[in-house]
Amino acid sequence: MNYPPFTDLLALSKDLKRTAKQKGLKGALLQAWRAEACLGDLLQASDCCKQLRAIVDQEGKSHGPAEQTVIKALQTTAVMLYARATSTGGKGAERGSIQLNKKVLTGAQKNDHEALISLRNEALAHVNPTHKVGDRLWHKVSLFAVRNAHGQWTPAAATNETTWHRETLERLERVLPLAIEFVEEKFKTRLKMVEEIMGEAGIDEAIFRRYLFDPVEVFGSEAIVTQILSSRGKASDRFWVNE
Protein backbone atom coordinates (compact mmCIF):
# COMPACT_ATOMS: atom_id res chain seq x y z
CA MET A 1 0.00 0.00 0.00
CA ASN A 2 1.27 3.48 -0.85
CA TYR A 3 1.46 6.07 1.90
CA PRO A 4 2.45 9.74 1.86
CA PRO A 5 6.04 10.33 3.04
CA PHE A 6 6.66 10.30 6.81
CA THR A 7 9.64 12.19 8.26
CA ASP A 8 11.01 12.11 11.81
CA LEU A 9 10.77 15.67 13.15
CA LEU A 10 12.75 15.09 16.34
CA ALA A 11 15.61 13.57 14.35
CA LEU A 12 15.33 16.36 11.79
CA SER A 13 15.59 18.99 14.54
CA LYS A 14 19.25 18.02 15.11
CA ASP A 15 20.04 19.26 11.59
CA LEU A 16 18.38 22.67 11.92
CA LYS A 17 20.39 25.83 11.43
CA ARG A 18 21.02 28.36 14.15
CA THR A 19 18.57 30.89 12.79
CA ALA A 20 16.03 32.23 15.25
CA LYS A 21 13.12 30.48 13.52
CA GLN A 22 14.82 27.10 13.28
CA LYS A 23 16.05 27.28 16.87
CA GLY A 24 12.48 28.12 17.85
CA LEU A 25 11.21 25.07 15.98
CA LYS A 26 13.52 22.78 17.91
CA GLY A 27 12.14 24.08 21.20
CA ALA A 28 8.55 23.90 19.97
CA LEU A 29 9.01 20.26 18.91
CA LEU A 30 10.25 19.31 22.37
CA GLN A 31 7.34 21.12 24.00
CA ALA A 32 4.81 19.34 21.76
CA TRP A 33 6.50 15.99 22.43
CA ARG A 34 6.31 16.53 26.19
CA ALA A 35 2.62 17.46 26.09
CA GLU A 36 1.68 14.49 23.91
CA ALA A 37 3.60 12.07 26.14
CA CYS A 38 1.95 13.47 29.29
CA LEU A 39 -1.45 13.20 27.62
CA GLY A 40 -0.71 9.54 26.90
CA ASP A 41 0.01 8.97 30.60
CA LEU A 42 -3.31 10.55 31.60
CA LEU A 43 -5.32 8.58 29.06
CA GLN A 44 -3.71 5.36 30.25
CA ALA A 45 -4.48 6.30 33.87
CA SER A 46 -8.10 6.87 32.86
CA ASP A 47 -8.21 3.41 31.24
CA CYS A 48 -6.89 1.90 34.49
CA CYS A 49 -9.62 3.64 36.48
CA LYS A 50 -12.37 2.41 34.15
CA GLN A 51 -11.18 -1.17 34.53
CA LEU A 52 -10.80 -0.73 38.28
CA ARG A 53 -14.31 0.69 38.62
CA ALA A 54 -15.74 -2.29 36.73
CA ILE A 55 -14.13 -4.66 39.26
CA VAL A 56 -14.90 -2.82 42.52
CA ASP A 57 -18.25 -1.24 41.68
CA GLN A 58 -20.09 -3.50 44.13
CA GLU A 59 -19.59 -2.00 47.58
CA GLY A 60 -18.47 -4.67 50.01
CA LYS A 61 -17.89 -7.35 47.40
CA SER A 62 -15.10 -9.73 48.38
CA HIS A 63 -12.26 -10.46 45.97
CA GLY A 64 -9.92 -13.41 45.74
CA PRO A 65 -6.10 -13.07 45.81
CA ALA A 66 -5.73 -12.87 42.01
CA GLU A 67 -8.38 -10.15 41.69
CA GLN A 68 -6.90 -8.26 44.65
CA THR A 69 -3.55 -8.16 42.86
CA VAL A 70 -5.17 -6.70 39.74
CA ILE A 71 -7.05 -4.12 41.80
CA LYS A 72 -3.92 -2.95 43.63
CA ALA A 73 -1.86 -2.87 40.44
CA LEU A 74 -4.46 -0.82 38.55
CA GLN A 75 -4.77 1.80 41.28
CA THR A 76 -1.03 2.11 41.87
CA THR A 77 -0.41 2.47 38.12
CA ALA A 78 -3.14 5.11 37.76
CA VAL A 79 -1.75 7.23 40.60
CA MET A 80 1.82 6.97 39.34
CA LEU A 81 0.82 7.91 35.77
CA TYR A 82 -1.26 10.86 36.98
CA ALA A 83 1.60 12.21 39.10
CA ARG A 84 4.17 11.60 36.34
CA ALA A 85 2.09 13.61 33.89
CA THR A 86 1.10 16.51 36.14
CA SER A 87 3.71 16.99 38.84
CA THR A 88 7.03 15.17 38.65
CA GLY A 89 10.14 17.01 37.50
CA GLY A 90 12.58 15.95 34.80
CA LYS A 91 16.38 16.07 34.92
CA GLY A 92 18.67 16.00 31.90
CA ALA A 93 16.97 14.11 29.09
CA GLU A 94 13.99 13.11 31.25
CA ARG A 95 10.59 14.20 29.98
CA GLY A 96 9.13 15.98 32.98
CA SER A 97 5.45 16.91 33.27
CA ILE A 98 2.81 19.48 32.35
CA GLN A 99 1.97 21.31 35.56
CA LEU A 100 -1.74 21.95 36.01
CA ASN A 101 -2.87 25.57 36.28
CA LYS A 102 -3.95 25.57 39.93
CA LYS A 103 -5.45 29.05 39.55
CA VAL A 104 -8.40 27.58 37.67
CA LEU A 105 -8.96 24.68 40.07
CA THR A 106 -11.55 24.86 42.82
CA GLY A 107 -10.52 24.23 46.41
CA ALA A 108 -11.89 20.69 46.24
CA GLN A 109 -10.02 20.00 42.98
CA LYS A 110 -6.77 21.27 44.48
CA ASN A 111 -7.30 18.98 47.48
CA ASP A 112 -7.83 15.99 45.18
CA HIS A 113 -4.73 16.81 43.15
CA GLU A 114 -2.51 17.40 46.17
CA ALA A 115 -3.75 14.24 47.90
CA LEU A 116 -2.85 12.14 44.84
CA ILE A 117 0.58 13.75 44.51
CA SER A 118 1.23 13.26 48.22
CA LEU A 119 0.17 9.61 47.94
CA ARG A 120 2.59 9.10 45.07
CA ASN A 121 5.47 10.84 46.83
CA GLU A 122 4.95 9.60 50.39
CA ALA A 123 3.57 6.10 49.91
CA LEU A 124 4.08 4.72 46.41
CA ALA A 125 7.35 6.12 45.06
CA HIS A 126 8.84 6.23 48.57
CA VAL A 127 7.74 4.94 51.97
CA ASN A 128 6.87 7.41 54.69
CA PRO A 129 5.54 5.21 57.52
CA THR A 130 3.53 8.15 58.92
CA HIS A 131 1.62 8.86 55.69
CA LYS A 132 -2.13 8.57 56.16
CA VAL A 133 -5.12 8.41 53.85
CA GLY A 134 -7.95 9.64 55.99
CA ASP A 135 -7.30 8.16 59.41
CA ARG A 136 -5.51 5.07 58.09
CA LEU A 137 -1.75 4.60 57.80
CA TRP A 138 -0.88 3.58 54.23
CA HIS A 139 2.15 1.50 55.27
CA LYS A 140 1.70 -0.16 58.61
CA VAL A 141 4.22 -2.78 59.69
CA SER A 142 3.86 -4.32 63.15
CA LEU A 143 6.80 -6.03 64.84
CA PHE A 144 5.68 -7.96 67.88
CA ALA A 145 6.42 -10.98 70.05
CA VAL A 146 4.08 -13.77 71.07
CA ARG A 147 4.63 -15.69 74.31
CA ASN A 148 4.38 -19.43 73.81
CA ALA A 149 3.40 -22.20 76.23
CA HIS A 150 7.03 -22.58 77.37
CA GLY A 151 7.28 -18.95 78.46
CA GLN A 152 9.41 -17.91 75.48
CA TRP A 153 8.75 -14.78 73.43
CA THR A 154 8.85 -15.40 69.67
CA PRO A 155 9.30 -12.35 67.39
CA ALA A 156 6.99 -11.93 64.40
CA ALA A 157 5.76 -9.28 61.97
CA ALA A 158 2.63 -8.34 60.04
CA THR A 159 1.87 -5.63 57.48
CA ASN A 160 -1.25 -4.17 55.92
CA GLU A 161 -1.79 -3.91 52.17
CA THR A 162 -3.32 -0.47 51.71
CA THR A 163 -2.74 -0.30 47.99
CA TRP A 164 -6.47 -0.27 47.25
CA HIS A 165 -8.43 2.68 48.58
CA ARG A 166 -11.89 3.60 47.30
CA GLU A 167 -11.54 7.33 47.97
CA THR A 168 -8.33 7.39 45.90
CA LEU A 169 -10.19 5.94 42.93
CA GLU A 170 -12.91 8.56 43.39
CA ARG A 171 -10.28 11.33 43.48
CA LEU A 172 -8.76 10.02 40.25
CA GLU A 173 -12.17 9.88 38.59
CA ARG A 174 -12.78 13.52 39.51
CA VAL A 175 -9.45 15.04 38.48
CA LEU A 176 -8.45 12.98 35.44
CA PRO A 177 -11.05 14.51 33.08
CA LEU A 178 -9.84 17.99 34.09
CA ALA A 179 -6.19 17.08 33.62
CA ILE A 180 -6.84 15.39 30.27
CA GLU A 181 -8.72 18.43 28.96
CA PHE A 182 -5.97 20.80 30.15
CA VAL A 183 -3.05 18.81 28.72
CA GLU A 184 -4.90 18.03 25.50
CA GLU A 185 -5.41 21.77 24.93
CA LYS A 186 -1.72 22.35 25.64
CA PHE A 187 -0.79 19.72 23.06
CA LYS A 188 -3.10 21.18 20.40
CA THR A 189 -1.65 24.65 20.97
CA ARG A 190 1.94 23.41 20.83
CA LEU A 191 1.37 21.30 17.71
CA LYS A 192 -0.20 24.32 16.01
CA MET A 193 2.88 26.34 16.96
CA VAL A 194 5.11 23.67 15.38
CA GLU A 195 3.07 23.88 12.18
CA GLU A 196 3.34 27.67 12.07
CA ILE A 197 7.08 27.77 12.76
CA MET A 198 7.75 25.01 10.21
CA GLY A 199 6.07 27.15 7.58
CA GLU A 200 8.32 30.10 8.39
CA ALA A 201 11.61 28.35 9.17
CA GLY A 202 12.79 27.87 5.58
CA ILE A 203 13.76 24.21 5.93
CA ASP A 204 15.10 22.67 2.72
CA GLU A 205 13.08 19.84 1.19
CA ALA A 206 16.28 17.78 1.25
CA ILE A 207 16.30 17.95 5.07
CA PHE A 208 12.75 16.58 5.24
CA ARG A 209 13.75 13.80 2.82
CA ARG A 210 16.84 12.92 4.84
CA TYR A 211 14.73 11.66 7.77
CA LEU A 212 12.05 9.70 5.94
CA PHE A 213 11.03 6.40 7.54
CA ASP A 214 8.84 3.42 6.75
CA PRO A 215 5.67 3.93 8.86
CA VAL A 216 4.69 0.25 8.75
CA GLU A 217 8.10 -0.75 10.13
CA VAL A 218 7.99 1.92 12.85
CA PHE A 219 4.34 1.63 13.90
CA GLY A 220 3.96 -2.12 13.43
CA SER A 221 1.25 -2.69 10.84
CA GLU A 222 -0.63 -1.21 7.91
CA ALA A 223 -3.79 -1.03 10.04
CA ILE A 224 -2.04 1.21 12.60
CA VAL A 225 -0.63 3.46 9.86
CA THR A 226 -4.11 3.83 8.37
CA GLN A 227 -5.46 4.63 11.86
CA ILE A 228 -2.78 7.27 12.38
CA LEU A 229 -3.43 8.91 9.00
CA SER A 230 -7.17 9.05 9.64
CA SER A 231 -6.62 10.69 13.03
CA ARG A 232 -4.50 13.60 11.84
CA GLY A 233 -5.89 16.82 13.22
CA LYS A 234 -6.93 15.18 16.49
CA ALA A 235 -4.96 15.71 19.67
CA SER A 236 -3.44 12.28 19.98
CA ASP A 237 -3.72 8.70 18.82
CA ARG A 238 -2.62 5.60 20.66
CA PHE A 239 -2.02 2.05 19.61
CA TRP A 240 -1.04 -1.19 21.29
CA VAL A 241 2.35 -2.63 20.46
CA ASN A 242 2.80 -6.39 20.83
CA GLU A 243 6.38 -7.20 21.81
GROMACS .gro file of C-alpha atoms in nm:
model
  243
    1MET     CA    1   0.000   0.000   0.000
    2ASN     CA    2   0.127   0.348  -0.085
    3TYR     CA    3   0.146   0.607   0.190
    4PRO     CA    4   0.245   0.974   0.186
    5PRO     CA    5   0.604   1.033   0.304
    6PHE     CA    6   0.666   1.030   0.681
    7THR     CA    7   0.964   1.219   0.826
    8ASP     CA    8   1.101   1.211   1.181
    9LEU     CA    9   1.077   1.567   1.315
   10LEU     CA   10   1.275   1.509   1.634
   11ALA     CA   11   1.561   1.357   1.435
   12LEU     CA   12   1.533   1.636   1.179
   13SER     CA   13   1.559   1.899   1.454
   14LYS     CA   14   1.925   1.802   1.511
   15ASP     CA   15   2.004   1.926   1.159
   16LEU     CA   16   1.838   2.267   1.192
   17LYS     CA   17   2.039   2.583   1.143
   18ARG     CA   18   2.102   2.836   1.415
   19THR     CA   19   1.857   3.089   1.279
   20ALA     CA   20   1.603   3.223   1.525
   21LYS     CA   21   1.312   3.048   1.352
   22GLN     CA   22   1.482   2.710   1.328
   23LYS     CA   23   1.605   2.728   1.687
   24GLY     CA   24   1.248   2.812   1.785
   25LEU     CA   25   1.121   2.507   1.598
   26LYS     CA   26   1.352   2.278   1.791
   27GLY     CA   27   1.214   2.408   2.120
   28ALA     CA   28   0.855   2.390   1.997
   29LEU     CA   29   0.901   2.026   1.891
   30LEU     CA   30   1.025   1.931   2.237
   31GLN     CA   31   0.734   2.112   2.400
   32ALA     CA   32   0.481   1.934   2.176
   33TRP     CA   33   0.650   1.599   2.243
   34ARG     CA   34   0.631   1.653   2.619
   35ALA     CA   35   0.262   1.746   2.609
   36GLU     CA   36   0.168   1.449   2.391
   37ALA     CA   37   0.360   1.207   2.614
   38CYS     CA   38   0.195   1.347   2.929
   39LEU     CA   39  -0.145   1.320   2.762
   40GLY     CA   40  -0.071   0.954   2.690
   41ASP     CA   41   0.001   0.897   3.060
   42LEU     CA   42  -0.331   1.055   3.160
   43LEU     CA   43  -0.532   0.858   2.906
   44GLN     CA   44  -0.371   0.536   3.025
   45ALA     CA   45  -0.448   0.630   3.387
   46SER     CA   46  -0.810   0.687   3.286
   47ASP     CA   47  -0.821   0.341   3.124
   48CYS     CA   48  -0.689   0.190   3.449
   49CYS     CA   49  -0.962   0.364   3.648
   50LYS     CA   50  -1.237   0.241   3.415
   51GLN     CA   51  -1.118  -0.117   3.453
   52LEU     CA   52  -1.080  -0.073   3.828
   53ARG     CA   53  -1.431   0.069   3.862
   54ALA     CA   54  -1.574  -0.229   3.673
   55ILE     CA   55  -1.413  -0.466   3.926
   56VAL     CA   56  -1.490  -0.282   4.252
   57ASP     CA   57  -1.825  -0.124   4.168
   58GLN     CA   58  -2.009  -0.350   4.413
   59GLU     CA   59  -1.959  -0.200   4.758
   60GLY     CA   60  -1.847  -0.467   5.001
   61LYS     CA   61  -1.789  -0.735   4.740
   62SER     CA   62  -1.510  -0.973   4.838
   63HIS     CA   63  -1.226  -1.046   4.597
   64GLY     CA   64  -0.992  -1.341   4.574
   65PRO     CA   65  -0.610  -1.307   4.581
   66ALA     CA   66  -0.573  -1.287   4.201
   67GLU     CA   67  -0.838  -1.015   4.169
   68GLN     CA   68  -0.690  -0.826   4.465
   69THR     CA   69  -0.355  -0.816   4.286
   70VAL     CA   70  -0.517  -0.670   3.974
   71ILE     CA   71  -0.705  -0.412   4.180
   72LYS     CA   72  -0.392  -0.295   4.363
   73ALA     CA   73  -0.186  -0.287   4.044
   74LEU     CA   74  -0.446  -0.082   3.855
   75GLN     CA   75  -0.477   0.180   4.128
   76THR     CA   76  -0.103   0.211   4.187
   77THR     CA   77  -0.041   0.247   3.812
   78ALA     CA   78  -0.314   0.511   3.776
   79VAL     CA   79  -0.175   0.723   4.060
   80MET     CA   80   0.182   0.697   3.934
   81LEU     CA   81   0.082   0.791   3.577
   82TYR     CA   82  -0.126   1.086   3.698
   83ALA     CA   83   0.160   1.221   3.910
   84ARG     CA   84   0.417   1.160   3.634
   85ALA     CA   85   0.209   1.361   3.389
   86THR     CA   86   0.110   1.651   3.614
   87SER     CA   87   0.371   1.699   3.884
   88THR     CA   88   0.703   1.517   3.865
   89GLY     CA   89   1.014   1.701   3.750
   90GLY     CA   90   1.258   1.595   3.480
   91LYS     CA   91   1.638   1.607   3.492
   92GLY     CA   92   1.867   1.600   3.190
   93ALA     CA   93   1.697   1.411   2.909
   94GLU     CA   94   1.399   1.311   3.125
   95ARG     CA   95   1.059   1.420   2.998
   96GLY     CA   96   0.913   1.598   3.298
   97SER     CA   97   0.545   1.691   3.327
   98ILE     CA   98   0.281   1.948   3.235
   99GLN     CA   99   0.197   2.131   3.556
  100LEU     CA  100  -0.174   2.195   3.601
  101ASN     CA  101  -0.287   2.557   3.628
  102LYS     CA  102  -0.395   2.557   3.993
  103LYS     CA  103  -0.545   2.905   3.955
  104VAL     CA  104  -0.840   2.758   3.767
  105LEU     CA  105  -0.896   2.468   4.007
  106THR     CA  106  -1.155   2.486   4.282
  107GLY     CA  107  -1.052   2.423   4.641
  108ALA     CA  108  -1.189   2.069   4.624
  109GLN     CA  109  -1.002   2.000   4.298
  110LYS     CA  110  -0.677   2.127   4.448
  111ASN     CA  111  -0.730   1.898   4.748
  112ASP     CA  112  -0.783   1.599   4.518
  113HIS     CA  113  -0.473   1.681   4.315
  114GLU     CA  114  -0.251   1.740   4.617
  115ALA     CA  115  -0.375   1.424   4.790
  116LEU     CA  116  -0.285   1.214   4.484
  117ILE     CA  117   0.058   1.375   4.451
  118SER     CA  118   0.123   1.326   4.822
  119LEU     CA  119   0.017   0.961   4.794
  120ARG     CA  120   0.259   0.910   4.507
  121ASN     CA  121   0.547   1.084   4.683
  122GLU     CA  122   0.495   0.960   5.039
  123ALA     CA  123   0.357   0.610   4.991
  124LEU     CA  124   0.408   0.472   4.641
  125ALA     CA  125   0.735   0.612   4.506
  126HIS     CA  126   0.884   0.623   4.857
  127VAL     CA  127   0.774   0.494   5.197
  128ASN     CA  128   0.687   0.741   5.469
  129PRO     CA  129   0.554   0.521   5.752
  130THR     CA  130   0.353   0.815   5.892
  131HIS     CA  131   0.162   0.886   5.569
  132LYS     CA  132  -0.213   0.857   5.616
  133VAL     CA  133  -0.512   0.841   5.385
  134GLY     CA  134  -0.795   0.964   5.599
  135ASP     CA  135  -0.730   0.816   5.941
  136ARG     CA  136  -0.551   0.507   5.809
  137LEU     CA  137  -0.175   0.460   5.780
  138TRP     CA  138  -0.088   0.358   5.423
  139HIS     CA  139   0.215   0.150   5.527
  140LYS     CA  140   0.170  -0.016   5.861
  141VAL     CA  141   0.422  -0.278   5.969
  142SER     CA  142   0.386  -0.432   6.315
  143LEU     CA  143   0.680  -0.603   6.484
  144PHE     CA  144   0.568  -0.796   6.788
  145ALA     CA  145   0.642  -1.098   7.005
  146VAL     CA  146   0.408  -1.377   7.107
  147ARG     CA  147   0.463  -1.569   7.431
  148ASN     CA  148   0.438  -1.943   7.381
  149ALA     CA  149   0.340  -2.220   7.623
  150HIS     CA  150   0.703  -2.258   7.737
  151GLY     CA  151   0.728  -1.895   7.846
  152GLN     CA  152   0.941  -1.791   7.548
  153TRP     CA  153   0.875  -1.478   7.343
  154THR     CA  154   0.885  -1.540   6.967
  155PRO     CA  155   0.930  -1.235   6.739
  156ALA     CA  156   0.699  -1.193   6.440
  157ALA     CA  157   0.576  -0.928   6.197
  158ALA     CA  158   0.263  -0.834   6.004
  159THR     CA  159   0.187  -0.563   5.748
  160ASN     CA  160  -0.125  -0.417   5.592
  161GLU     CA  161  -0.179  -0.391   5.217
  162THR     CA  162  -0.332  -0.047   5.171
  163THR     CA  163  -0.274  -0.030   4.799
  164TRP     CA  164  -0.647  -0.027   4.725
  165HIS     CA  165  -0.843   0.268   4.858
  166ARG     CA  166  -1.189   0.360   4.730
  167GLU     CA  167  -1.154   0.733   4.797
  168THR     CA  168  -0.833   0.739   4.590
  169LEU     CA  169  -1.019   0.594   4.293
  170GLU     CA  170  -1.291   0.856   4.339
  171ARG     CA  171  -1.028   1.133   4.348
  172LEU     CA  172  -0.876   1.002   4.025
  173GLU     CA  173  -1.217   0.988   3.859
  174ARG     CA  174  -1.278   1.352   3.951
  175VAL     CA  175  -0.945   1.504   3.848
  176LEU     CA  176  -0.845   1.298   3.544
  177PRO     CA  177  -1.105   1.451   3.308
  178LEU     CA  178  -0.984   1.799   3.409
  179ALA     CA  179  -0.619   1.708   3.362
  180ILE     CA  180  -0.684   1.539   3.027
  181GLU     CA  181  -0.872   1.843   2.896
  182PHE     CA  182  -0.597   2.080   3.015
  183VAL     CA  183  -0.305   1.881   2.872
  184GLU     CA  184  -0.490   1.803   2.550
  185GLU     CA  185  -0.541   2.177   2.493
  186LYS     CA  186  -0.172   2.235   2.564
  187PHE     CA  187  -0.079   1.972   2.306
  188LYS     CA  188  -0.310   2.118   2.040
  189THR     CA  189  -0.165   2.465   2.097
  190ARG     CA  190   0.194   2.341   2.083
  191LEU     CA  191   0.137   2.130   1.771
  192LYS     CA  192  -0.020   2.432   1.601
  193MET     CA  193   0.288   2.634   1.696
  194VAL     CA  194   0.511   2.367   1.538
  195GLU     CA  195   0.307   2.388   1.218
  196GLU     CA  196   0.334   2.767   1.207
  197ILE     CA  197   0.708   2.777   1.276
  198MET     CA  198   0.775   2.501   1.021
  199GLY     CA  199   0.607   2.715   0.758
  200GLU     CA  200   0.832   3.010   0.839
  201ALA     CA  201   1.161   2.835   0.917
  202GLY     CA  202   1.279   2.787   0.558
  203ILE     CA  203   1.376   2.421   0.593
  204ASP     CA  204   1.510   2.267   0.272
  205GLU     CA  205   1.308   1.984   0.119
  206ALA     CA  206   1.628   1.778   0.125
  207ILE     CA  207   1.630   1.795   0.507
  208PHE     CA  208   1.275   1.658   0.524
  209ARG     CA  209   1.375   1.380   0.282
  210ARG     CA  210   1.684   1.292   0.484
  211TYR     CA  211   1.473   1.166   0.777
  212LEU     CA  212   1.205   0.970   0.594
  213PHE     CA  213   1.103   0.640   0.754
  214ASP     CA  214   0.884   0.342   0.675
  215PRO     CA  215   0.567   0.393   0.886
  216VAL     CA  216   0.469   0.025   0.875
  217GLU     CA  217   0.810  -0.075   1.013
  218VAL     CA  218   0.799   0.192   1.285
  219PHE     CA  219   0.434   0.163   1.390
  220GLY     CA  220   0.396  -0.212   1.343
  221SER     CA  221   0.125  -0.269   1.084
  222GLU     CA  222  -0.063  -0.121   0.791
  223ALA     CA  223  -0.379  -0.103   1.004
  224ILE     CA  224  -0.204   0.121   1.260
  225VAL     CA  225  -0.063   0.346   0.986
  226THR     CA  226  -0.411   0.383   0.837
  227GLN     CA  227  -0.546   0.463   1.186
  228ILE     CA  228  -0.278   0.727   1.238
  229LEU     CA  229  -0.343   0.891   0.900
  230SER     CA  230  -0.717   0.905   0.964
  231SER     CA  231  -0.662   1.069   1.303
  232ARG     CA  232  -0.450   1.360   1.184
  233GLY     CA  233  -0.589   1.682   1.322
  234LYS     CA  234  -0.693   1.518   1.649
  235ALA     CA  235  -0.496   1.571   1.967
  236SER     CA  236  -0.344   1.228   1.998
  237ASP     CA  237  -0.372   0.870   1.882
  238ARG     CA  238  -0.262   0.560   2.066
  239PHE     CA  239  -0.202   0.205   1.961
  240TRP     CA  240  -0.104  -0.119   2.129
  241VAL     CA  241   0.235  -0.263   2.046
  242ASN     CA  242   0.280  -0.639   2.083
  243GLU     CA  243   0.638  -0.720   2.181
   0.00000   0.00000   0.00000
